Amino acid sequence: MAELTTDVRYVRGVGEKRALALRKLGVETLFDLISFFPRRYEDRSKYKPIALTGDGESVCIRALIADTPQLAHIRRGLDLVRFRAVDESGEVHITYFNQSYLKDTLQRGESYVFFGTVEQRGGRRQMSNPVFEREGQEQRVTGRIVPVYPLTAGLSQKTLQQSVRQGLDECGERLPELLPEPVRARSKLVQARYAYENIHFPADFGALELARRRLVFEELFVLACALGRVRGDRVRESGLAFAPPEMEEFWRALPFAPTGAQRRAVGDALRDMDSGAVMNRLVQGDVGSGKTLVAAALIWAAWKNGYMSAFMAPTEILAEQHTATLRGFLEPLGLRVGKLTGAMSAKEKRAVKAALQGGELDLAVGTHALFSQDVEYKNLGLVVTDEQHRFGVEQRAALIGKGARPHVLVMSATPIPRTLALMIYGDLDVSVIDELPPGRQKVDTFAVDESYRERLNGFIRKLAGEGRQVFVVCPMVEENEELPEKLKSAEEHAEALRQTFPELRVGCVHGRMKPKDKDAVMAAFAAGETDILVSTTVIEVGVDVPNAALMIVENAERFGLSQLHQLRGRVGRGKHKSYCVLISDMDNEDVRARLAILCKTGDGFRVAEEDLRLRGPGDFFGSRQHGLPVLHIADLGGDVEAMQRAQSEAKALLAADPSLDAPENAALREAVERLLRQSADSFN
Ligand code: ADP
Ligand code: MG
């Protein structure tokens, strides 16, 4: 018997060349081999008498070869082996193409099981290239459900099927049981040995389902344990306990009623802040779902408890906007709100810093300047950061160092599917605002090609004539990227628009501008001083221009769906009917299918789920942002329930055995450590 760690070359028929091909698939050891799961299955379990087989039916027949297989050389590169096979009910003509050796393998008078597709031609049944096995021998490729593996050059299905079979026979008995017995029992999961056997060679579809359920759970459970261990220390950090205030007092002071989702998110956070542990909560909500109000409610709650808050925005202009919004919500209730950004004069900054140190402000809104070295807070209880994907880990760490372990609320408009959020954030708690404020109108979305250009220009003219403003987004052009002919760069496109619309004021922002200049152009647009703002995706981060009613995206095929959805969220924020036009070469069917999703739905989570499905989790935020480990069998889009169960079981287990030191958890610990090694940089 071999070990799980034995090299795959140990397998009969696997030499240097095939070992190399297997390595490309990530398979080096026997354990890798039997963990290499089929992509799909072919049902070869149905047998039929020949006379009952229908045209086009894929089926197994038990038949006797009735005449000596004949080899016919038709022309160069085309040899046929032909014969008739019979059972009690009828006969079938079988032909093999270019497998002349079968002439000697297949014996007249012997019985075989053939699997293939039956064709009926002029009353005669025939089969081409059926797979076959001697009747009565162990059935591996006929008479059962057969695995179909993802392949790479140099490997055939047959090689893989046989190698996996041998791998299972050699070391199946050594497969460790990673799942603690009580966990397995609670979730009614089959044992490891059974699962590995049946994921490859299922006895029937019921067995396959049981195997899959167990392996999906196992994969997610190991992952959840790994995430839990990485984050374990942080979670147990103790923090300030805030008594939840009577929220009605806050809600009543608003010009509108909070949505149910806003109330829930606030409730979640209040419970965190009352728990005695530091809050680490992500509030996710589609653009326009009202996250700022959630932040305001919690800032108010901190103030009620005698603590000040800091609200950090990623850019000057957003800091500006949030200051105005939060003042609107909070000053009438008696909070003192200040602003601190890098662009302020030294004198202004000094005054604000003194006020923060002296406790004369209850809320500081700003950019990362809020946490530069010389800023001291008298009693910082809560830090809110907006659009978390723009902040580095160090910044977060720096800000946490500023106070007595303030609670942290992170707000993100990137609608991450719940499963993915659980994976990425692990024990970072997540509240989802899955409800838009009432009366929000849908942004009508169209996907068009160049032929629509004239009409679009007319539309821009019409809307601008009514006093509306227009966003135009061009893809980011990399420094040394060769410009494909039709790709629009923001600067050139802005110039072209100035030619087309001499009567309109066109601004332009792109990534190569200094932050200060960018902010100036955006501020001018926000103030209504320009009519059209051409930009690269730098505007993605959430400027509020309620007067903008049209979003145009050039070369829309260059953007991810979630990104397009974010862009679309820049319009439809005011009272004006708003539109989004996605311009792209619509010849490409994939592009059309993707853009059609946006035209169909305004729900960011649905868009994100489709996007995840189309691009895979690794690509979801762009390759660099999240190095998620590769999942072999679990489907992040689909296995939500399993993910939740795995998560809560992992939490319970780690609470009892935080370092997985118990002897019965040894195998699990090893698997967790292997995963952590494999994705050493995925978890920071
Ligand atoms: P987000 O940051 O989630 O994209 P905002 O916080 O900017 O969204 O809110 C978008 C708009 O909706 C703002 O003008 C805000 O005043 C408004 N708003 C927020 N909550 C409500 C509500 N419950 N009812 C009506 N309008 C709301
Ligand atoms: Mg916002």
Short mmCIF file of C-alpha atoms in Angstrom, two decimals, residues 5 24 26 91 96 119 189 251 482 586 599 623:
data_model
loop_
_atom_site.label_atom_id
_atom_site.label_comp_id
_atom_site.label_asym_id
_atom_site.label_seq_id
_atom_site.Cartn_x
_atom_site.Cartn_y
_atom_site.Cartn_z
CA THR A 5 2.12 11.61 -0.13
CA LYS A 24 -0.06 21.11 -14.79
CA GLY A 26 -1.88 20.57 -9.75
CA GLU A 91 -28.61 -6.73 -33.90
CA TYR A 96 -14.57 1.82 -35.03
CA GLU A 119 -28.34 5.56 -34.64
CA LEU A 189 -22.39 13.71 6.18
CA TRP A 251 -34.99 58.36 13.84
CA GLU A 482 -0.96 49.50 -27.07
CA MET A 586 -21.88 44.21 -29.75
CA CYS A 599 -30.09 46.13 -18.77
CA SER A 623 -6.74 39.70 -9.59
#
